[in-house]
Amino acid sequence: MLTLNTFIPVYHGLTMSLYCGTACRRKPLWCYRLLSTYITKTRYLFELKEDDDACKKAQQTGAFYLFHNLAPLLQKSEHQYLLPQYSLVELEKLLGKLGQDTQRVEDSVLIGGSEQHEAWFALDLGLNDSSSMSASLQKPEVEAELKGSFTEFRKALFRLNVKDASLLSTAQALLRWHDAHRFCSRSGQPTKKNVAGSKRVCPSSKIIYYPQMAPVVITLVSDGTRCLLVRQSSFPKGMYSALAGFCDIGLS
Ligand SMILES: [Zn+2]
């Protein structure tokens, strides 16, 4: 799941370029505006990744999505599931109510932003980064407070629209990467993330670690009218998948 998600920003960029390549011939002004908005947003997000102070400032007006041990928080309304977002003020109020230090916000990672430059962050309340001294929060306690449920990731993907599911994928991949890279592989010392969470640095050996991308292949076997799908017993009812897999060096 990690590899697929980390490809999404690259893929979106490519799609946008190809799309504009054909659309520009008919509607140049509209198209240039679309492209310009995309580039402006990308530049803004890049700035937040590089500038800790700018990113902290963006948290003040940003929106936070919550996870617990990599399971996203969903709320059920009458006929659908929603992906709730919280402002910094709401999040700090919640942490205070649950007996947590507001320093916990430092564990959040930047996952994207709107075209109006509202930055989006993800925070896992069940995992503990080395920067936080607070204990992990118990899931039922948070769920009761927020009137939602931390839902298994795959199930959550099928309950949300494509836009939210894509955002969740990016968030979960990045949170997972941080959880797995808390220590330097050379010195064994704790690494420290930057504010945006776009990298981790080992203060001892000065090594910078960046979230990795790995190629993944998915195939759909079809005879033209039918296709071959598979499912695991752990899948939710009605969920099937095409055949997919990783190919790592040393793996055969
Ligand atoms: Zn090190």
PDB file of C-alpha atoms and ligand atoms in Angstrom:
ATOM      1  CA  MET A   1       0.000   0.000   0.000  1.00  0.00           C
ATOM      2  CA  LEU A   2       2.909   2.317   0.787  1.00  0.00           C
ATOM      3  CA  THR A   3       4.362   2.210  -2.691  1.00  0.00           C
ATOM      4  CA  LEU A   4       1.118   2.840  -4.489  1.00  0.00           C
ATOM      5  CA  ASN A   5       0.416   5.898  -2.385  1.00  0.00           C
ATOM      6  CA  THR A   6       3.794   7.495  -2.729  1.00  0.00           C
ATOM      7  CA  PHE A   7       3.343   7.385  -6.483  1.00  0.00           C
ATOM      8  CA  ILE A   8       0.138   9.387  -6.424  1.00  0.00           C
ATOM      9  CA  PRO A   9       1.650  12.919  -6.400  1.00  0.00           C
ATOM     10  CA  VAL A  10       3.933  12.025  -9.316  1.00  0.00           C
ATOM     11  CA  TYR A  11       1.066  10.492 -11.218  1.00  0.00           C
ATOM     12  CA  HIS A  12      -1.156  13.516 -10.638  1.00  0.00           C
ATOM     13  CA  GLY A  13       1.546  15.774 -12.031  1.00  0.00           C
ATOM     14  CA  LEU A  14       1.838  13.670 -15.145  1.00  0.00           C
ATOM     15  CA  THR A  15      -1.911  13.559 -15.632  1.00  0.00           C
ATOM     16  CA  MET A  16      -2.148  17.327 -15.351  1.00  0.00           C
ATOM     17  CA  SER A  17       0.578  17.862 -17.965  1.00  0.00           C
ATOM     18  CA  LEU A  18      -0.962  15.462 -20.450  1.00  0.00           C
ATOM     19  CA  TYR A  19      -4.427  16.865 -19.890  1.00  0.00           C
ATOM     20  CA  CYS A  20      -3.327  20.417 -20.503  1.00  0.00           C
ATOM     21  CA  GLY A  21      -1.355  19.377 -23.558  1.00  0.00           C
ATOM     22  CA  THR A  22      -4.576  18.478 -25.324  1.00  0.00           C
ATOM     23  CA  ALA A  23      -7.006  20.936 -23.707  1.00  0.00           C
ATOM     24  CA  CYS A  24      -4.872  24.037 -24.252  1.00  0.00           C
ATOM     25  CA  ARG A  25      -5.536  24.140 -27.971  1.00  0.00           C
ATOM     26  CA  ARG A  26      -9.184  24.975 -27.333  1.00  0.00           C
ATOM     27  CA  LYS A  27      -9.266  26.893 -24.041  1.00  0.00           C
ATOM     28  CA  PRO A  28      -5.849  28.402 -23.414  1.00  0.00           C
ATOM     29  CA  LEU A  29      -6.761  30.908 -20.691  1.00  0.00           C
ATOM     30  CA  TRP A  30      -8.789  28.477 -18.610  1.00  0.00           C
ATOM     31  CA  CYS A  31      -6.122  25.854 -18.969  1.00  0.00           C
ATOM     32  CA  TYR A  32      -3.204  28.124 -18.080  1.00  0.00           C
ATOM     33  CA  ARG A  33      -5.130  29.218 -15.002  1.00  0.00           C
ATOM     34  CA  LEU A  34      -5.639  25.588 -13.979  1.00  0.00           C
ATOM     35  CA  LEU A  35      -1.988  24.791 -14.519  1.00  0.00           C
ATOM     36  CA  SER A  36      -0.900  27.923 -12.716  1.00  0.00           C
ATOM     37  CA  THR A  37      -3.083  27.041  -9.693  1.00  0.00           C
ATOM     38  CA  TYR A  38      -1.566  23.573  -9.610  1.00  0.00           C
ATOM     39  CA  ILE A  39       1.981  24.923  -9.787  1.00  0.00           C
ATOM     40  CA  THR A  40       1.309  27.578  -7.126  1.00  0.00           C
ATOM     41  CA  LYS A  41      -0.062  24.929  -4.754  1.00  0.00           C
ATOM     42  CA  THR A  42       2.855  22.599  -5.409  1.00  0.00           C
ATOM     43  CA  ARG A  43       5.328  25.419  -4.762  1.00  0.00           C
ATOM     44  CA  TYR A  44       3.538  26.311  -1.529  1.00  0.00           C
ATOM     45  CA  LEU A  45       3.666  22.709  -0.291  1.00  0.00           C
ATOM     46  CA  PHE A  46       7.344  22.504  -1.249  1.00  0.00           C
ATOM     47  CA  GLU A  47       8.019  25.649   0.796  1.00  0.00           C
ATOM     48  CA  LEU A  48       6.297  24.094   3.824  1.00  0.00           C
ATOM     49  CA  LYS A  49       8.458  20.993   3.481  1.00  0.00           C
ATOM     50  CA  GLU A  50      11.646  23.063   3.446  1.00  0.00           C
ATOM     51  CA  ASP A  51      10.771  25.787   5.961  1.00  0.00           C
ATOM     52  CA  ASP A  52       9.900  24.649   9.500  1.00  0.00           C
ATOM     53  CA  ASP A  53       8.660  28.098  10.571  1.00  0.00           C
ATOM     54  CA  ALA A  54       6.370  28.410   7.532  1.00  0.00           C
ATOM     55  CA  CYS A  55       5.012  24.937   8.223  1.00  0.00           C
ATOM     56  CA  LYS A  56       4.321  25.750  11.887  1.00  0.00           C
ATOM     57  CA  LYS A  57       2.484  28.858  10.705  1.00  0.00           C
ATOM     58  CA  ALA A  58       0.472  26.744   8.258  1.00  0.00           C
ATOM     59  CA  GLN A  59      -0.616  24.511  11.145  1.00  0.00           C
ATOM     60  CA  GLN A  60      -2.394  27.505  12.710  1.00  0.00           C
ATOM     61  CA  THR A  61      -4.837  27.682   9.804  1.00  0.00           C
ATOM     62  CA  GLY A  62      -4.562  24.068   8.645  1.00  0.00           C
ATOM     63  CA  ALA A  63      -6.743  20.980   9.038  1.00  0.00           C
ATOM     64  CA  PHE A  64      -5.774  17.786  10.866  1.00  0.00           C
ATOM     65  CA  TYR A  65      -6.868  14.214  10.121  1.00  0.00           C
ATOM     66  CA  LEU A  66      -6.577  11.716  12.953  1.00  0.00           C
ATOM     67  CA  PHE A  67      -5.329   8.123  13.024  1.00  0.00           C
ATOM     68  CA  HIS A  68      -4.794   5.513  15.731  1.00  0.00           C
ATOM     69  CA  ASN A  69      -2.146   2.886  14.997  1.00  0.00           C
ATOM     70  CA  LEU A  70      -2.509   3.732  11.276  1.00  0.00           C
ATOM     71  CA  ALA A  71      -6.309   3.334  11.317  1.00  0.00           C
ATOM     72  CA  PRO A  72      -8.073   6.547  10.194  1.00  0.00           C
ATOM     73  CA  LEU A  73     -10.895   8.145  12.170  1.00  0.00           C
ATOM     74  CA  LEU A  74     -14.241   7.956  10.368  1.00  0.00           C
ATOM     75  CA  GLN A  75     -17.598   9.282  11.435  1.00  0.00           C
ATOM     76  CA  LYS A  76     -20.844   7.756  10.285  1.00  0.00           C
ATOM     77  CA  SER A  77     -23.621  10.085   9.277  1.00  0.00           C
ATOM     78  CA  GLU A  78     -27.016   8.799   8.235  1.00  0.00           C
ATOM     79  CA  HIS A  79     -26.139   7.266   4.870  1.00  0.00           C
ATOM     80  CA  GLN A  80     -22.419   7.696   4.509  1.00  0.00           C
ATOM     81  CA  TYR A  81     -19.037   7.743   6.207  1.00  0.00           C
ATOM     82  CA  LEU A  82     -17.182  11.011   6.634  1.00  0.00           C
ATOM     83  CA  LEU A  83     -13.521  11.790   7.138  1.00  0.00           C
ATOM     84  CA  PRO A  84     -13.546  14.453   9.862  1.00  0.00           C
ATOM     85  CA  GLN A  85     -10.924  17.182  10.032  1.00  0.00           C
ATOM     86  CA  TYR A  86      -9.977  19.347  12.999  1.00  0.00           C
ATOM     87  CA  SER A  87      -8.396  22.768  13.371  1.00  0.00           C
ATOM     88  CA  LEU A  88      -5.295  23.220  15.523  1.00  0.00           C
ATOM     89  CA  VAL A  89      -7.392  24.835  18.249  1.00  0.00           C
ATOM     90  CA  GLU A  90      -9.817  21.896  18.271  1.00  0.00           C
ATOM     91  CA  LEU A  91      -6.959  19.411  18.306  1.00  0.00           C
ATOM     92  CA  GLU A  92      -5.172  21.105  21.204  1.00  0.00           C
ATOM     93  CA  LYS A  93      -8.442  21.260  23.112  1.00  0.00           C
ATOM     94  CA  LEU A  94      -8.941  17.520  22.520  1.00  0.00           C
ATOM     95  CA  LEU A  95      -5.402  16.664  23.624  1.00  0.00           C
ATOM     96  CA  GLY A  96      -5.877  18.724  26.780  1.00  0.00           C
ATOM     97  CA  LYS A  97      -9.155  16.970  27.523  1.00  0.00           C
ATOM     98  CA  LEU A  98      -7.481  13.579  27.141  1.00  0.00           C
ATOM     99  CA  GLY A  99      -4.627  14.548  29.440  1.00  0.00           C
ATOM    100  CA  GLN A 100      -2.067  14.864  26.640  1.00  0.00           C
ATOM    101  CA  ASP A 101       0.606  17.486  26.086  1.00  0.00           C
ATOM    102  CA  THR A 102      -0.151  19.766  23.121  1.00  0.00           C
ATOM    103  CA  GLN A 103       3.456  19.096  22.069  1.00  0.00           C
ATOM    104  CA  ARG A 104       1.952  15.964  20.562  1.00  0.00           C
ATOM    105  CA  VAL A 105       1.002  18.087  17.523  1.00  0.00           C
ATOM    106  CA  GLU A 106       4.710  17.996  16.580  1.00  0.00           C
ATOM    107  CA  ASP A 107       4.237  14.380  15.502  1.00  0.00           C
ATOM    108  CA  SER A 108       1.883  15.412  12.700  1.00  0.00           C
ATOM    109  CA  VAL A 109       2.924  15.207   9.042  1.00  0.00           C
ATOM    110  CA  LEU A 110       2.001  17.355   6.045  1.00  0.00           C
ATOM    111  CA  ILE A 111      -0.092  15.375   3.561  1.00  0.00           C
ATOM    112  CA  GLY A 112      -1.307  18.016   1.103  1.00  0.00           C
ATOM    113  CA  GLY A 113      -3.296  21.199   0.825  1.00  0.00           C
ATOM    114  CA  SER A 114      -6.167  22.971  -0.856  1.00  0.00           C
ATOM    115  CA  GLU A 115      -5.865  25.393  -3.738  1.00  0.00           C
ATOM    116  CA  GLN A 116      -6.641  28.158  -1.238  1.00  0.00           C
ATOM    117  CA  HIS A 117      -3.437  27.198   0.617  1.00  0.00           C
ATOM    118  CA  GLU A 118      -5.053  25.446   3.546  1.00  0.00           C
ATOM    119  CA  ALA A 119      -2.451  22.882   4.591  1.00  0.00           C
ATOM    120  CA  TRP A 120      -3.581  19.379   5.591  1.00  0.00           C
ATOM    121  CA  PHE A 121      -1.856  17.313   8.263  1.00  0.00           C
ATOM    122  CA  ALA A 122      -2.199  13.797   9.667  1.00  0.00           C
ATOM    123  CA  LEU A 123      -1.558  12.828  13.281  1.00  0.00           C
ATOM    124  CA  ASP A 124      -1.510   9.325  14.753  1.00  0.00           C
ATOM    125  CA  LEU A 125      -2.648   9.320  18.375  1.00  0.00           C
ATOM    126  CA  GLY A 126      -1.728   5.663  18.880  1.00  0.00           C
ATOM    127  CA  LEU A 127       1.883   5.835  17.716  1.00  0.00           C
ATOM    128  CA  ASN A 128       4.583   7.687  19.577  1.00  0.00           C
ATOM    129  CA  ASP A 129       7.376   9.542  17.831  1.00  0.00           C
ATOM    130  CA  SER A 130      10.629  10.055  19.730  1.00  0.00           C
ATOM    131  CA  SER A 131       9.883  13.782  20.001  1.00  0.00           C
ATOM    132  CA  SER A 132       6.832  13.137  22.158  1.00  0.00           C
ATOM    133  CA  MET A 133       6.999  12.164  25.789  1.00  0.00           C
ATOM    134  CA  SER A 134       3.257  11.508  26.032  1.00  0.00           C
ATOM    135  CA  ALA A 135       1.925   7.984  26.341  1.00  0.00           C
ATOM    136  CA  SER A 136      -0.199   6.469  23.574  1.00  0.00           C
ATOM    137  CA  LEU A 137      -3.872   7.270  23.828  1.00  0.00           C
ATOM    138  CA  GLN A 138      -6.338   4.458  24.264  1.00  0.00           C
ATOM    139  CA  LYS A 139      -8.538   3.991  21.229  1.00  0.00           C
ATOM    140  CA  PRO A 140     -11.971   3.719  22.929  1.00  0.00           C
ATOM    141  CA  GLU A 141     -11.281   6.871  24.927  1.00  0.00           C
ATOM    142  CA  VAL A 142     -10.615   8.951  21.794  1.00  0.00           C
ATOM    143  CA  GLU A 143     -13.456   7.364  19.815  1.00  0.00           C
ATOM    144  CA  ALA A 144     -15.955   8.207  22.556  1.00  0.00           C
ATOM    145  CA  GLU A 145     -14.733  11.783  22.698  1.00  0.00           C
ATOM    146  CA  LEU A 146     -14.856  12.310  18.920  1.00  0.00           C
ATOM    147  CA  LYS A 147     -17.989  10.257  18.233  1.00  0.00           C
ATOM    148  CA  GLY A 148     -16.242   8.267  15.515  1.00  0.00           C
ATOM    149  CA  SER A 149     -14.344   5.045  15.016  1.00  0.00           C
ATOM    150  CA  PHE A 150     -10.775   4.314  13.992  1.00  0.00           C
ATOM    151  CA  THR A 151     -11.420   2.049  11.036  1.00  0.00           C
ATOM    152  CA  GLU A 152      -9.141  -0.555   9.528  1.00  0.00           C
ATOM    153  CA  PHE A 153      -7.406   1.129   6.585  1.00  0.00           C
ATOM    154  CA  ARG A 154      -8.645  -1.095   3.743  1.00  0.00           C
ATOM    155  CA  LYS A 155     -12.217  -0.956   4.973  1.00  0.00           C
ATOM    156  CA  ALA A 156     -11.974   2.821   5.258  1.00  0.00           C
ATOM    157  CA  LEU A 157     -10.871   3.137   1.622  1.00  0.00           C
ATOM    158  CA  PHE A 158     -14.080   1.503   0.459  1.00  0.00           C
ATOM    159  CA  ARG A 159     -16.269   3.755   2.552  1.00  0.00           C
ATOM    160  CA  LEU A 160     -14.978   7.083   1.231  1.00  0.00           C
ATOM    161  CA  ASN A 161     -14.946   8.952  -2.065  1.00  0.00           C
ATOM    162  CA  VAL A 162     -11.870   8.732  -4.309  1.00  0.00           C
ATOM    163  CA  LYS A 163     -10.490  12.111  -3.211  1.00  0.00           C
ATOM    164  CA  ASP A 164     -10.609  11.291   0.508  1.00  0.00           C
ATOM    165  CA  ALA A 165      -9.358   7.735  -0.077  1.00  0.00           C
ATOM    166  CA  SER A 166      -6.356   9.098  -1.980  1.00  0.00           C
ATOM    167  CA  LEU A 167      -5.586  11.557   0.818  1.00  0.00           C
ATOM    168  CA  LEU A 168      -5.869   8.784   3.407  1.00  0.00           C
ATOM    169  CA  SER A 169      -3.459   6.640   1.425  1.00  0.00           C
ATOM    170  CA  THR A 170      -0.837   9.375   1.339  1.00  0.00           C
ATOM    171  CA  ALA A 171      -1.300  10.017   5.053  1.00  0.00           C
ATOM    172  CA  GLN A 172      -1.115   6.387   6.100  1.00  0.00           C
ATOM    173  CA  ALA A 173       1.982   5.702   3.971  1.00  0.00           C
ATOM    174  CA  LEU A 174       3.817   8.681   5.454  1.00  0.00           C
ATOM    175  CA  LEU A 175       2.805   7.906   9.059  1.00  0.00           C
ATOM    176  CA  ARG A 176       3.920   4.302   8.564  1.00  0.00           C
ATOM    177  CA  TRP A 177       7.268   5.391   7.127  1.00  0.00           C
ATOM    178  CA  HIS A 178       7.932   7.668  10.118  1.00  0.00           C
ATOM    179  CA  ASP A 179       7.024   4.947  12.576  1.00  0.00           C
ATOM    180  CA  ALA A 180       9.474   2.559  10.885  1.00  0.00           C
ATOM    181  CA  HIS A 181      12.344   5.077  10.683  1.00  0.00           C
ATOM    182  CA  ARG A 182      12.544   6.399  14.219  1.00  0.00           C
ATOM    183  CA  PHE A 183      16.156   5.261  14.570  1.00  0.00           C
ATOM    184  CA  CYS A 184      19.236   5.748  12.411  1.00  0.00           C
ATOM    185  CA  SER A 185      20.294   2.559  10.651  1.00  0.00           C
ATOM    186  CA  ARG A 186      23.973   3.486  11.010  1.00  0.00           C
ATOM    187  CA  SER A 187      24.325   4.816  14.563  1.00  0.00           C
ATOM    188  CA  GLY A 188      21.158   3.474  16.173  1.00  0.00           C
ATOM    189  CA  GLN A 189      20.435   6.949  17.549  1.00  0.00           C
ATOM    190  CA  PRO A 190      16.890   8.429  17.434  1.00  0.00           C
ATOM    191  CA  THR A 191      16.191  10.398  14.252  1.00  0.00           C
ATOM    192  CA  LYS A 192      14.210  13.628  14.296  1.00  0.00           C
ATOM    193  CA  LYS A 193      11.576  14.607  11.761  1.00  0.00           C
ATOM    194  CA  ASN A 194      11.271  18.113  10.334  1.00  0.00           C
ATOM    195  CA  VAL A 195       7.971  19.915  10.993  1.00  0.00           C
ATOM    196  CA  ALA A 196       6.357  18.820   7.710  1.00  0.00           C
ATOM    197  CA  GLY A 197       7.577  15.245   8.085  1.00  0.00           C
ATOM    198  CA  SER A 198       9.156  15.252   4.619  1.00  0.00           C
ATOM    199  CA  LYS A 199      12.440  13.942   6.052  1.00  0.00           C
ATOM    200  CA  ARG A 200      14.165  12.654   9.206  1.00  0.00           C
ATOM    201  CA  VAL A 201      17.668  13.574  10.312  1.00  0.00           C
ATOM    202  CA  CYS A 202      20.078  11.725  12.571  1.00  0.00           C
ATOM    203  CA  PRO A 203      21.693  14.412  14.769  1.00  0.00           C
ATOM    204  CA  SER A 204      24.578  12.056  15.517  1.00  0.00           C
ATOM    205  CA  SER A 205      25.690  10.951  12.052  1.00  0.00           C
ATOM    206  CA  LYS A 206      23.973  13.812  10.140  1.00  0.00           C
ATOM    207  CA  ILE A 207      22.314  11.364   7.745  1.00  0.00           C
ATOM    208  CA  ILE A 208      19.064  12.607   6.156  1.00  0.00           C
ATOM    209  CA  TYR A 209      16.370  10.009   5.485  1.00  0.00           C
ATOM    210  CA  TYR A 210      13.591  10.704   2.966  1.00  0.00           C
ATOM    211  CA  PRO A 211      10.345   8.729   2.543  1.00  0.00           C
ATOM    212  CA  GLN A 212      10.987   6.150  -0.132  1.00  0.00           C
ATOM    213  CA  MET A 213       9.142   5.240  -3.286  1.00  0.00           C
ATOM    214  CA  ALA A 214       9.133   1.670  -4.588  1.00  0.00           C
ATOM    215  CA  PRO A 215       7.678   0.481  -7.882  1.00  0.00           C
ATOM    216  CA  VAL A 216       4.665  -1.778  -7.688  1.00  0.00           C
ATOM    217  CA  VAL A 217       2.766  -3.616 -10.404  1.00  0.00           C
ATOM    218  CA  ILE A 218      -0.934  -4.406 -10.554  1.00  0.00           C
ATOM    219  CA  THR A 219      -2.470  -6.516 -13.312  1.00  0.00           C
ATOM    220  CA  LEU A 220      -5.987  -7.229 -14.466  1.00  0.00           C
ATOM    221  CA  VAL A 221      -6.452 -10.573 -16.199  1.00  0.00           C
ATOM    222  CA  SER A 222      -9.324 -10.331 -18.658  1.00  0.00           C
ATOM    223  CA  ASP A 223     -10.776 -12.255 -21.606  1.00  0.00           C
ATOM    224  CA  GLY A 224     -12.493  -9.137 -22.903  1.00  0.00           C
ATOM    225  CA  THR A 225     -15.802  -9.460 -21.097  1.00  0.00           C
ATOM    226  CA  ARG A 226     -14.796 -10.983 -17.773  1.00  0.00           C
ATOM    227  CA  CYS A 227     -11.880 -10.427 -15.422  1.00  0.00           C
ATOM    228  CA  LEU A 228     -10.135 -12.512 -12.789  1.00  0.00           C
ATOM    229  CA  LEU A 229     -10.412 -11.191  -9.251  1.00  0.00           C
ATOM    230  CA  VAL A 230      -9.168 -12.585  -5.948  1.00  0.00           C
ATOM    231  CA  ARG A 231     -10.021 -12.052  -2.305  1.00  0.00           C
ATOM    232  CA  GLN A 232      -8.550 -12.873   1.097  1.00  0.00           C
ATOM    233  CA  SER A 233     -10.672 -14.160   3.938  1.00  0.00           C
ATOM    234  CA  SER A 234      -9.732 -11.001   5.869  1.00  0.00           C
ATOM    235  CA  PHE A 235     -11.313  -8.720   3.228  1.00  0.00           C
ATOM    236  CA  PRO A 236     -14.615  -7.077   4.125  1.00  0.00           C
ATOM    237  CA  LYS A 237     -17.695  -8.579   2.491  1.00  0.00           C
ATOM    238  CA  GLY A 238     -17.977  -7.692  -1.191  1.00  0.00           C
ATOM    239  CA  MET A 239     -14.327  -6.644  -1.580  1.00  0.00           C
ATOM    240  CA  TYR A 240     -12.259  -8.207  -4.369  1.00  0.00           C
ATOM    241  CA  SER A 241      -8.871  -7.277  -5.744  1.00  0.00           C
ATOM    242  CA  ALA A 242      -6.879  -7.578  -8.947  1.00  0.00           C
ATOM    243  CA  LEU A 243      -3.558  -9.402  -8.639  1.00  0.00           C
ATOM    244  CA  ALA A 244      -0.805  -7.191  -7.275  1.00  0.00           C
ATOM    245  CA  GLY A 245       2.608  -7.586  -5.749  1.00  0.00           C
ATOM    246  CA  PHE A 246       5.988  -6.133  -4.923  1.00  0.00           C
ATOM    247  CA  CYS A 247       9.277  -7.052  -6.489  1.00  0.00           C
ATOM    248  CA  ASP A 248      12.141  -6.186  -4.160  1.00  0.00           C
ATOM    249  CA  ILE A 249      15.824  -6.841  -4.748  1.00  0.00           C
ATOM    250  CA  GLY A 250      16.585 -10.287  -3.325  1.00  0.00           C
ATOM    251  CA  LEU A 251      12.953 -11.318  -3.523  1.00  0.00           C
ATOM    252  CA  SER A 252      12.140 -14.068  -5.974  1.00  0.00           C
TER     253      SER A 252
HETATM  254 ZN    ZN B   1      22.964   8.155  12.883  1.00  0.00          ZN
END
